[in-house]
XYZ file of C-alpha atoms in Angstrom:
288
model
C -4.387 -22.927 -16.445
C -0.924 -22.326 -15.389
C 0.615 -19.742 -13.630
C 3.897 -18.311 -12.938
C 5.462 -17.582 -9.437
C 8.695 -15.716 -8.579
C 9.814 -15.398 -5.110
C 12.720 -12.986 -5.080
C 15.078 -13.126 -2.088
C 17.877 -11.085 -1.112
C 20.058 -14.422 -1.448
C 18.142 -16.644 -3.607
C 15.151 -16.547 -6.203
C 12.784 -19.232 -6.537
C 10.766 -19.436 -9.610
C 7.785 -21.879 -10.166
C 4.758 -22.759 -12.302
C 1.617 -24.060 -10.843
C -2.243 -24.186 -11.093
C -5.081 -21.967 -9.819
C -5.300 -23.989 -6.475
C -1.448 -23.258 -5.601
C -0.209 -26.507 -6.366
C 3.387 -26.594 -7.566
C 3.962 -28.318 -11.201
C 7.635 -27.374 -11.428
C 10.233 -25.114 -9.728
C 13.846 -24.032 -9.828
C 15.919 -21.848 -7.416
C 19.382 -20.274 -7.866
C 21.523 -17.768 -6.240
C 20.574 -13.958 -6.615
C 23.306 -12.361 -8.394
C 23.066 -9.051 -10.421
C 19.837 -8.413 -12.296
C 20.573 -9.314 -15.674
C 22.004 -12.457 -14.801
C 19.419 -13.363 -12.494
C 16.164 -12.371 -14.606
C 17.560 -14.208 -17.624
C 17.205 -17.360 -15.579
C 13.737 -16.429 -14.428
C 12.586 -15.831 -17.850
C 14.448 -18.989 -19.270
C 12.384 -20.907 -16.760
C 9.074 -19.331 -17.642
C 9.384 -19.266 -21.277
C 8.925 -23.066 -21.397
C 5.422 -22.266 -20.197
C 4.661 -19.154 -22.298
C 1.889 -20.604 -24.464
C -0.174 -21.560 -21.385
C 0.819 -18.833 -18.685
C -2.386 -16.744 -17.563
C -0.536 -14.826 -14.924
C 2.645 -14.431 -13.029
C 2.878 -13.427 -9.320
C 6.149 -11.899 -7.825
C 7.149 -11.414 -4.028
C 10.076 -9.552 -3.819
C 12.804 -8.391 -1.386
C 12.269 -4.469 -0.625
C 11.645 -1.949 -0.439
C 9.429 -1.929 -3.549
C 6.974 0.287 -5.150
C 3.595 -1.192 -4.913
C 1.399 2.080 -5.823
C 0.101 1.516 -9.341
C -0.308 5.013 -10.039
C 3.185 5.736 -9.370
C 5.791 6.396 -11.987
C 8.144 3.588 -10.638
C 5.522 1.181 -9.766
C 7.073 -2.126 -10.099
C 10.670 -1.034 -9.080
C 12.743 -2.256 -6.333
C 13.668 1.001 -4.820
C 16.270 1.762 -2.095
C 17.470 -1.744 -1.576
C 20.811 -2.260 0.161
C 21.479 -4.556 -2.559
C 23.070 -1.849 -5.018
C 22.858 -3.643 -8.122
C 19.114 -3.949 -7.729
C 18.561 -0.420 -6.644
C 15.846 1.324 -8.756
C 15.169 -1.912 -10.710
C 12.041 -2.025 -12.996
C 11.139 -5.624 -12.071
C 7.859 -5.625 -13.563
C 8.593 -3.788 -16.496
C 11.299 -6.296 -17.475
C 8.736 -8.939 -17.088
C 6.090 -7.111 -19.340
C 8.603 -6.963 -21.916
C 8.976 -10.840 -22.226
C 5.099 -12.007 -21.090
C 1.965 -10.291 -22.242
C -0.151 -11.617 -19.004
C -1.022 -9.825 -15.718
C 1.606 -9.499 -13.327
C 0.983 -9.397 -9.462
C 3.750 -7.438 -7.820
C 3.996 -7.292 -3.751
C 6.752 -8.207 -0.913
C 7.923 -11.550 -0.383
C 6.489 -11.507 3.215
C 3.223 -10.211 1.865
C 3.407 -13.380 -0.367
C 3.899 -15.416 2.422
C 1.335 -14.088 4.557
C -1.203 -14.658 1.736
C 0.048 -18.205 0.940
C -0.703 -19.125 4.816
C -3.909 -17.445 5.139
C -5.305 -19.298 2.103
C -3.955 -22.658 2.386
C -1.520 -22.794 5.483
C -1.462 -21.932 9.224
C -4.199 -19.479 8.983
C -6.501 -20.846 6.530
C -10.294 -20.185 7.309
C -9.142 -17.084 9.451
C -9.783 -13.630 8.453
C -6.463 -12.100 9.508
C -2.815 -13.002 10.080
C 0.622 -11.725 10.476
C 3.739 -13.288 9.021
C 7.128 -12.679 10.035
C 10.245 -13.841 8.680
C 13.765 -13.806 10.628
C 16.355 -14.527 8.368
C 19.200 -12.369 6.843
C 16.813 -9.535 7.739
C 13.546 -9.250 9.346
C 10.369 -8.695 7.433
C 6.451 -8.935 8.023
C 3.488 -9.112 5.991
C 0.207 -8.867 7.261
C -3.508 -9.892 6.206
C -6.468 -7.663 7.526
C -10.013 -8.642 6.823
C -8.755 -11.128 4.130
C -6.597 -8.459 2.151
C -2.867 -7.763 2.251
C -2.372 -4.690 4.352
C -1.091 -1.930 2.123
C -1.413 1.923 2.319
C 1.310 4.712 2.084
C 3.572 1.755 0.765
C 3.907 -1.900 2.066
C 4.365 -2.280 5.703
C 8.284 -2.295 7.030
C 7.722 -3.973 10.380
C 11.193 -5.403 10.646
C 12.507 -1.728 11.349
C 10.237 -0.952 14.520
C 12.387 0.362 17.564
C 12.245 -2.003 20.687
C 13.432 -1.494 24.112
C 17.005 -2.686 24.549
C 17.988 -5.550 27.197
C 19.889 -3.884 29.938
C 22.884 -6.206 29.614
C 23.132 -5.892 25.773
C 25.732 -3.619 24.416
C 25.714 -4.589 20.852
C 25.496 -1.573 18.594
C 23.022 -2.970 16.053
C 23.811 -3.596 12.384
C 20.854 -1.859 10.355
C 22.591 0.722 8.358
C 19.404 3.121 8.394
C 18.628 2.667 12.204
C 21.425 0.813 13.856
C 19.421 -0.855 16.736
C 15.839 -1.251 15.248
C 14.570 -4.738 15.366
C 16.183 -6.075 12.478
C 19.645 -4.313 13.583
C 19.524 -6.430 16.716
C 17.506 -9.574 16.090
C 17.955 -10.633 12.346
C 20.413 -13.492 11.385
C 23.249 -11.066 10.532
C 22.754 -9.379 13.832
C 23.274 -12.749 15.552
C 26.401 -13.749 13.663
C 27.817 -10.209 14.508
C 26.987 -10.330 18.059
C 27.862 -13.620 18.827
C 30.988 -14.354 16.351
C 28.951 -17.480 14.896
C 25.886 -18.259 12.614
C 22.672 -18.900 14.567
C 22.965 -22.888 13.201
C 26.089 -23.181 15.361
C 24.752 -21.731 18.342
C 21.745 -23.983 18.804
C 22.673 -25.274 22.269
C 23.370 -21.822 23.712
C 20.035 -20.612 25.488
C 21.542 -17.198 26.157
C 21.341 -16.575 22.339
C 17.835 -17.680 22.009
C 16.647 -15.853 25.074
C 17.935 -12.687 23.980
C 16.539 -13.010 20.527
C 12.911 -13.998 21.958
C 12.946 -10.903 24.174
C 13.343 -8.599 21.008
C 10.865 -10.742 18.803
C 8.311 -10.895 21.319
C 8.495 -7.160 21.827
C 7.648 -6.847 18.040
C 4.793 -9.229 18.310
C 3.101 -7.549 21.218
C 3.121 -4.037 19.212
C 1.667 -6.003 16.096
C -1.004 -7.737 18.282
C -1.881 -4.394 19.953
C -1.940 -2.416 16.443
C -3.434 -5.043 14.259
C -4.945 -7.755 16.424
C -4.084 -10.528 13.934
C -6.042 -13.854 14.417
C -2.541 -15.917 14.249
C 1.314 -15.317 14.129
C 3.322 -17.060 11.882
C 6.948 -16.961 12.158
C 9.061 -18.451 9.525
C 12.845 -17.890 8.312
C 16.131 -19.593 9.042
C 16.351 -18.242 12.388
C 13.131 -19.845 13.573
C 14.717 -23.435 12.658
C 16.607 -23.212 16.135
C 14.586 -25.575 18.361
C 14.298 -23.617 21.769
C 13.417 -20.265 19.889
C 9.485 -20.437 19.598
C 8.784 -21.658 23.227
C 10.971 -18.787 24.496
C 9.162 -16.249 22.510
C 5.663 -17.687 23.587
C 6.885 -17.307 27.069
C 8.343 -13.848 26.667
C 5.329 -12.477 24.928
C 2.861 -13.614 27.852
C 4.978 -12.046 30.411
C 5.023 -8.770 28.179
C 1.259 -8.767 27.615
C 0.698 -9.359 31.456
C -2.765 -10.327 31.375
C -3.712 -6.760 29.412
C -5.661 -8.533 26.901
C -6.723 -12.365 26.393
C -4.600 -14.078 24.284
C -5.385 -17.438 22.633
C -3.669 -20.735 23.691
C -0.082 -19.578 22.472
C 0.943 -22.933 21.340
C -1.865 -22.392 18.785
C -1.469 -18.727 18.258
C 2.411 -18.253 17.635
C 3.145 -21.062 15.045
C 5.610 -21.982 12.427
C 4.473 -21.793 8.805
C 2.425 -24.758 7.686
C 3.475 -24.400 4.187
C 7.224 -24.258 5.350
C 9.587 -22.761 2.717
C 6.822 -22.832 0.365
C 4.575 -20.094 1.697
C 5.998 -17.296 -0.521
C 6.134 -19.134 -3.845
C 2.556 -20.815 -3.064
C 1.150 -17.265 -2.230
C 2.761 -15.785 -5.680
C 1.103 -18.644 -7.323
C -2.375 -17.831 -5.784
C -1.836 -14.017 -6.236
C -1.225 -14.277 -10.074
C -4.559 -16.276 -10.405
C -6.259 -13.348 -8.856
C -4.470 -10.125 -10.596
C -6.171 -8.228 -13.430
C -4.556 -5.601 -15.815
């Protein structure tokens, strides 16, 4: 059986086909442009396998509407990417493919991939955080993707400011929320360089860890995940993960007993394939 997968990122789309075990058979990636151009490439790729395609899994940048009883189910909604605002993602795919379609956020797909085949395999819960252009999180609770009123927007929680930090923040909605202070865009705006060009500046990564660890503490106290997985381009900077672990230990301050942080706060085992793998696995589970 062949399944399709679409990881719809704000800067890049990844599209793939694979089997029911989440193994990728073929993949392609391309820059995110306006919907008509971008989706034409997605459709062209998947059409090659249309005769054998049993389902499609989509993990998209957001916010998106995942409420199946909603008139705008399957839409990308109030995204800052104006061309994609109120775009009927699932509806467009349905016009081209008569198969079941799973629709969730890219970080939810990553969390699902990691709990099935990655760093949280054989666990019942985990939290996946991506720190890139923005910050987003997906959570698995009791083996299921966490949803409710909508999907979580954990990248926009409020955090305590570092007393020496005078940076205003960049979030257009909340200014100095977590994403506004600690995303890749925030790093570049605050320091005047991209993160990759600041690798040897410990002050950058200690401040980053200060904010990320606060968020992780809140997630731990609210959701009690069995593993914390942190991905995204910003995490490729070598000292960051160790700084986050140290800051998190200090913040928890013995209030609850944490596992070995080297094994508890980890990078994704599936690497950059977490989301696309999760999409393949969700495609195998979805029913119309």
